[in-house]
Amino acid sequence: MSFQTQFADLVAIDDPTLQQLRQQAWEYFSQSGFPKPQLEHWKYTNLRALEKQSFVIAQEQCMGLVPDDLEPYLMANTYTLVFVNGQFDPALSKLDDLPKTATMTNLASVIKTDPQRLRPHFAKYADMSKAEYSLTALNTAFMTDGAYIELNQEAKLTKPIHLLFVTTPQQQSISTQPRILIIVNPNAKAKVIEQYVSLGASTYFTNVLSEISLAANSQLEHYKIQQESDKAYHIATMQVQQQQGSRLTDYRFAFGALLARDTINSILAGEYAESDCSGLYLGQKRQHIDYHVCTEHQQAHCRSTQNYKGVLMDRARGVFNGRVHVHPNAKKTDSQQSNKNLLLSKDAEIDTKPELEIYADEVQCSHGATVGQLDDNMVFYLRSRGLSQQVARHLLTYGFAKEIIEGIDLEALQMMLGKTIAEKLPGTEQLKEEMEWEY
Amino acid sequence: MLTIKNLHVEVDGKAILKGIDLEVHAGEVHAIMGPNGSGKSTLSNVLAGRDGYTVTQGDVLYQGDNLLQYEPDERACRGVFLAFQYPVEIPGVNNVYFLKAAVNAIRQYQGKEELDAMDFMALMKQKMTLVKMDNTLLKRSVNEGFSGGEKKRNEILQMAMLDPKLAILDETDSGLDIDALRIVAEGVNQLRHSQRSIVMVTHYQRLLSYIVPDYVHVLSEGQIVKSGDKNLALELEEKGYGWITEEVA
């Protein structure tokens, strides 16, 4: 069934503003269709295979899941919102003792009961009018559910918020269009973990849009962990708007999916804002993983880093496009960008494209990209201590990848990520033992 | 223990070692001294099995067996240890785990039972006192962010843990201040015993005041041009390398 037929069948949203937005979004999508490789933003990621398939927008929730099914993914000491096939599942979620200073709920309920509340930020930041953002339009056209998180002024949450998106095997290939809105008001502070998992090996299409608004002097630590099924298509767009003195720390990990594309657009719209984005992509078999990261320095005295690493095995292909754009006003910008890749097979491929555009004076910017194999000196050092060539290579690969998680201060999450990294790399048994020493 | 016969080695087609003969018995400490570019590091690297060094002539026998036929990790498992001049930093690989994996790889090769975590830590604690190593270094990645002194101490700690029969110390004194040198040298001295041979490669005599060798050899332009006891080192310190090369010429 085409998206067009499904759009026509959608039940209208009561709120006229949102219904109109949705209609507008559909017009943008129907004009552009899926992004084409002729667009600079999509040059290395061809969505033809995705476009050719037909997906049913998941309407009905999968019933009958019990917390045990999610056991491997649930984290202790978190507020947890579980979404099954795109829809909020209150029974599986864990939202006891919610602080009065924050709102954590599902988007569908806000749309239904208090659409006015969405006015200030919802759909205000992510562009959907351009052809390269047509999937943002698709998401907006089909918006039904997702997460709504708002921290009041000065609110400081002690526990992280865990958004767990689960896809279950269905008779038909399904598509989910989750939408996340995170609003952190002045001086508030939050940690959000966004995780995508699959309970089967089915083909499906996740197209998520996250909008984040960081008010003056607010802080957000954001983690995104993508562990979709190895037949899935995962498209994620995150649009961040940062005011003066605010701080974003974003970590993202691409472990799963047949094709995954993350687009991060970060706007530093106030002075002294800080944005630290880092990530790791581990590709194996025929996986295709694309990270497009753009930091817009619009104001003076802002600081940003982009630090991404990739390990590509088998016939996997990685794409990294990191852009730092320093606007004429953005004096005293401090920006560093790094992309390091390890190719473990001769058929693996990486297209890395660091871009630096500077239109201001008195800035400090650096960037660098490396593509290579393991360092011979390191291999020799380990072998000279009795470790076989193979063990030495496994350890070094793991060490390379694991460096990204070393700065994470949520210990349970760091351990979980270390384990997941070890499971994806060759020499798993050895690496698991290494981890036990680490933590 | 180690017999080197007429060893010729090339690097990138250029002859570096031009006929080395050396006999090291169990329990002996030999110092190999020489000016920069004389081939000292080449000798260490060839013995440890680093790539890029081509043996064009000669033999190296270790415990009566051709050492050159073995891969670097097999040499280590058979009891050969190289303390690096520049220990490599390995981000993301935990120092303790690395040592445990190494100790057990070697024990396994030698047909010994692997150490479990408790026995390993007990051994580790004991050996750490040898080089006054701080616990905090254990939690870090191998050599990452270590000072020059810490790196060299870590090399000697590894030597103590791996219990080699033949240890080659490549410029172990380079980059050390006098206090660090003393700690490293004391560590090595405690590891001297009748079944272990040590070959120290060094530019300066300084190290030899702390680790007193049984024999001193002077390497010049790829050949051992003079051998003697510890007094030869003192003479070199006083007169420099010039007089030997002249004497040979």
PDB file of N, CA and C in Angstrom, chain A residues 75 160-163 165 180 182 190-196 210 212 220-226 238 248-253 262 278 404-405 407-411 413-414 416-417:
ATOM      1  N   MET A  75      16.559  -0.550  31.694  1.00  0.00           N
ATOM      2  CA  MET A  75      17.656  -0.080  32.535  1.00  0.00           C
ATOM      3  C   MET A  75      17.106   0.287  33.906  1.00  0.00           C
ATOM      4  N   PRO A 160      18.036   9.360  34.489  1.00  0.00           N
ATOM      5  CA  PRO A 160      17.884   9.563  33.050  1.00  0.00           C
ATOM      6  C   PRO A 160      16.498   9.115  32.554  1.00  0.00           C
ATOM      7  N   ILE A 161      16.099   9.678  31.440  1.00  0.00           N
ATOM      8  CA  ILE A 161      14.832   9.277  30.816  1.00  0.00           C
ATOM      9  C   ILE A 161      15.175   8.327  29.674  1.00  0.00           C
ATOM     10  N   HIS A 162      14.587   7.157  29.699  1.00  0.00           N
ATOM     11  CA  HIS A 162      14.891   6.144  28.685  1.00  0.00           C
ATOM     12  C   HIS A 162      13.706   6.016  27.739  1.00  0.00           C
ATOM     13  N   LEU A 163      13.930   6.324  26.470  1.00  0.00           N
ATOM     14  CA  LEU A 163      12.883   6.162  25.461  1.00  0.00           C
ATOM     15  C   LEU A 163      13.218   4.908  24.673  1.00  0.00           C
ATOM     16  N   PHE A 165      12.193   2.297  21.873  1.00  0.00           N
ATOM     17  CA  PHE A 165      11.337   2.059  20.705  1.00  0.00           C
ATOM     18  C   PHE A 165      11.539   0.618  20.237  1.00  0.00           C
ATOM     19  N   ILE A 180       9.874  13.005  18.501  1.00  0.00           N
ATOM     20  CA  ILE A 180      10.305  13.306  19.870  1.00  0.00           C
ATOM     21  C   ILE A 180      10.469  14.812  20.006  1.00  0.00           C
ATOM     22  N   ILE A 182      11.870  17.472  22.865  1.00  0.00           N
ATOM     23  CA  ILE A 182      12.483  17.654  24.185  1.00  0.00           C
ATOM     24  C   ILE A 182      12.680  19.151  24.402  1.00  0.00           C
ATOM     25  N   ALA A 190      18.943  17.631  31.980  1.00  0.00           N
ATOM     26  CA  ALA A 190      18.346  16.298  31.803  1.00  0.00           C
ATOM     27  C   ALA A 190      19.260  15.367  31.030  1.00  0.00           C
ATOM     28  N   LYS A 191      18.995  14.071  31.215  1.00  0.00           N
ATOM     29  CA  LYS A 191      19.685  13.045  30.445  1.00  0.00           C
ATOM     30  C   LYS A 191      18.634  12.185  29.755  1.00  0.00           C
ATOM     31  N   VAL A 192      18.779  12.017  28.461  1.00  0.00           N
ATOM     32  CA  VAL A 192      17.790  11.234  27.716  1.00  0.00           C
ATOM     33  C   VAL A 192      18.509  10.161  26.903  1.00  0.00           C
ATOM     34  N   ILE A 193      18.012   8.924  27.027  1.00  0.00           N
ATOM     35  CA  ILE A 193      18.560   7.818  26.245  1.00  0.00           C
ATOM     36  C   ILE A 193      17.494   7.367  25.264  1.00  0.00           C
ATOM     37  N   GLU A 194      17.821   7.408  23.988  1.00  0.00           N
ATOM     38  CA  GLU A 194      16.878   7.028  22.946  1.00  0.00           C
ATOM     39  C   GLU A 194      17.387   5.716  22.368  1.00  0.00           C
ATOM     40  N   GLN A 195      16.576   4.668  22.428  1.00  0.00           N
ATOM     41  CA  GLN A 195      17.082   3.365  21.987  1.00  0.00           C
ATOM     42  C   GLN A 195      16.086   2.693  21.051  1.00  0.00           C
ATOM     43  N   TYR A 196      16.595   2.105  19.991  1.00  0.00           N
ATOM     44  CA  TYR A 196      15.766   1.443  18.987  1.00  0.00           C
ATOM     45  C   TYR A 196      16.150  -0.017  18.904  1.00  0.00           C
ATOM     46  N   SER A 210      13.501  14.048  15.825  1.00  0.00           N
ATOM     47  CA  SER A 210      13.627  14.598  17.173  1.00  0.00           C
ATOM     48  C   SER A 210      13.875  16.090  17.074  1.00  0.00           C
ATOM     49  N   ILE A 212      14.805  19.349  19.510  1.00  0.00           N
ATOM     50  CA  ILE A 212      15.287  19.640  20.856  1.00  0.00           C
ATOM     51  C   ILE A 212      15.476  21.134  21.003  1.00  0.00           C
ATOM     52  N   LEU A 220      21.648  19.282  28.258  1.00  0.00           N
ATOM     53  CA  LEU A 220      21.071  17.987  27.894  1.00  0.00           C
ATOM     54  C   LEU A 220      22.188  17.022  27.516  1.00  0.00           C
ATOM     55  N   GLU A 221      22.151  15.845  28.155  1.00  0.00           N
ATOM     56  CA  GLU A 221      23.001  14.743  27.705  1.00  0.00           C
ATOM     57  C   GLU A 221      22.088  13.811  26.950  1.00  0.00           C
ATOM     58  N   HIS A 222      22.395  13.571  25.707  1.00  0.00           N
ATOM     59  CA  HIS A 222      21.505  12.774  24.870  1.00  0.00           C
ATOM     60  C   HIS A 222      22.277  11.594  24.296  1.00  0.00           C
ATOM     61  N   TYR A 223      21.690  10.410  24.424  1.00  0.00           N
ATOM     62  CA  TYR A 223      22.330   9.198  23.910  1.00  0.00           C
ATOM     63  C   TYR A 223      21.372   8.542  22.943  1.00  0.00           C
ATOM     64  N   LYS A 224      21.861   8.153  21.802  1.00  0.00           N
ATOM     65  CA  LYS A 224      20.989   7.438  20.860  1.00  0.00           C
ATOM     66  C   LYS A 224      21.651   6.121  20.494  1.00  0.00           C
ATOM     67  N   ILE A 225      20.925   5.038  20.735  1.00  0.00           N
ATOM     68  CA  ILE A 225      21.490   3.712  20.494  1.00  0.00           C
ATOM     69  C   ILE A 225      20.611   2.995  19.476  1.00  0.00           C
ATOM     70  N   GLN A 226      21.174   2.744  18.326  1.00  0.00           N
ATOM     71  CA  GLN A 226      20.398   2.148  17.248  1.00  0.00           C
ATOM     72  C   GLN A 226      20.776   0.675  17.120  1.00  0.00           C
ATOM     73  N   MET A 238      17.721  14.733  13.789  1.00  0.00           N
ATOM     74  CA  MET A 238      17.641  15.461  15.053  1.00  0.00           C
ATOM     75  C   MET A 238      17.971  16.924  14.797  1.00  0.00           C
ATOM     76  N   LEU A 248      24.850  20.944  24.944  1.00  0.00           N
ATOM     77  CA  LEU A 248      24.376  19.644  24.466  1.00  0.00           C
ATOM     78  C   LEU A 248      25.545  18.673  24.415  1.00  0.00           C
ATOM     79  N   THR A 249      25.319  17.471  24.956  1.00  0.00           N
ATOM     80  CA  THR A 249      26.276  16.397  24.753  1.00  0.00           C
ATOM     81  C   THR A 249      25.515  15.285  24.055  1.00  0.00           C
ATOM     82  N   ASP A 250      25.924  14.934  22.870  1.00  0.00           N
ATOM     83  CA  ASP A 250      25.210  13.892  22.125  1.00  0.00           C
ATOM     84  C   ASP A 250      26.156  12.740  21.815  1.00  0.00           C
ATOM     85  N   TYR A 251      25.738  11.543  22.205  1.00  0.00           N
ATOM     86  CA  TYR A 251      26.486  10.338  21.849  1.00  0.00           C
ATOM     87  C   TYR A 251      25.562   9.493  21.003  1.00  0.00           C
ATOM     88  N   ARG A 252      26.054   8.951  19.894  1.00  0.00           N
ATOM     89  CA  ARG A 252      25.180   8.026  19.185  1.00  0.00           C
ATOM     90  C   ARG A 252      25.931   6.808  18.667  1.00  0.00           C
ATOM     91  N   PHE A 253      25.209   5.726  18.637  1.00  0.00           N
ATOM     92  CA  PHE A 253      25.824   4.445  18.292  1.00  0.00           C
ATOM     93  C   PHE A 253      24.980   3.744  17.250  1.00  0.00           C
ATOM     94  N   ASP A 262      21.674   8.950   9.994  1.00  0.00           N
ATOM     95  CA  ASP A 262      21.406   9.914  11.053  1.00  0.00           C
ATOM     96  C   ASP A 262      21.782  11.296  10.543  1.00  0.00           C
ATOM     97  N   SER A 278      29.383  13.126  19.569  1.00  0.00           N
ATOM     98  CA  SER A 278      30.294  12.054  19.218  1.00  0.00           C
ATOM     99  C   SER A 278      29.512  10.804  18.894  1.00  0.00           C
ATOM    100  N   ILE A 404      35.325   5.881  22.327  1.00  0.00           N
ATOM    101  CA  ILE A 404      34.189   6.800  22.260  1.00  0.00           C
ATOM    102  C   ILE A 404      33.367   6.777  23.551  1.00  0.00           C
ATOM    103  N   ILE A 405      33.266   5.620  24.206  1.00  0.00           N
ATOM    104  CA  ILE A 405      32.384   5.548  25.384  1.00  0.00           C
ATOM    105  C   ILE A 405      33.093   5.896  26.684  1.00  0.00           C
ATOM    106  N   GLY A 407      34.119   8.599  27.961  1.00  0.00           N
ATOM    107  CA  GLY A 407      33.693   9.796  28.691  1.00  0.00           C
ATOM    108  C   GLY A 407      32.285   9.711  29.276  1.00  0.00           C
ATOM    109  N   ILE A 408      31.566   8.614  29.022  1.00  0.00           N
ATOM    110  CA  ILE A 408      30.176   8.517  29.476  1.00  0.00           C
ATOM    111  C   ILE A 408      30.133   8.312  30.989  1.00  0.00           C
ATOM    112  N   ASP A 409      29.367   9.157  31.690  1.00  0.00           N
ATOM    113  CA  ASP A 409      29.404   9.010  33.143  1.00  0.00           C
ATOM    114  C   ASP A 409      28.217   8.234  33.708  1.00  0.00           C
ATOM    115  N   LEU A 410      27.393   7.637  32.839  1.00  0.00           N
ATOM    116  CA  LEU A 410      26.357   6.714  33.329  1.00  0.00           C
ATOM    117  C   LEU A 410      26.947   5.316  33.235  1.00  0.00           C
ATOM    118  N   GLU A 411      27.324   4.777  34.395  1.00  0.00           N
ATOM    119  CA  GLU A 411      28.126   3.556  34.379  1.00  0.00           C
ATOM    120  C   GLU A 411      27.405   2.362  33.749  1.00  0.00           C
ATOM    121  N   LEU A 413      25.069   2.342  31.558  1.00  0.00           N
ATOM    122  CA  LEU A 413      24.959   2.533  30.107  1.00  0.00           C
ATOM    123  C   LEU A 413      26.302   2.274  29.436  1.00  0.00           C
ATOM    124  N   GLN A 414      27.349   2.769  30.064  1.00  0.00           N
ATOM    125  CA  GLN A 414      28.686   2.576  29.525  1.00  0.00           C
ATOM    126  C   GLN A 414      29.020   1.077  29.420  1.00  0.00           C
ATOM    127  N   MET A 416      26.829  -1.405  29.234  1.00  0.00           N
ATOM    128  CA  MET A 416      25.968  -1.999  28.207  1.00  0.00           C
ATOM    129  C   MET A 416      26.547  -1.721  26.818  1.00  0.00           C
ATOM    130  N   LEU A 417      27.022  -0.500  26.617  1.00  0.00           N
ATOM    131  CA  LEU A 417      27.581  -0.155  25.309  1.00  0.00           C
ATOM    132  C   LEU A 417      28.870  -0.936  25.050  1.00  0.00           C
TER     133      LEU A 417
END
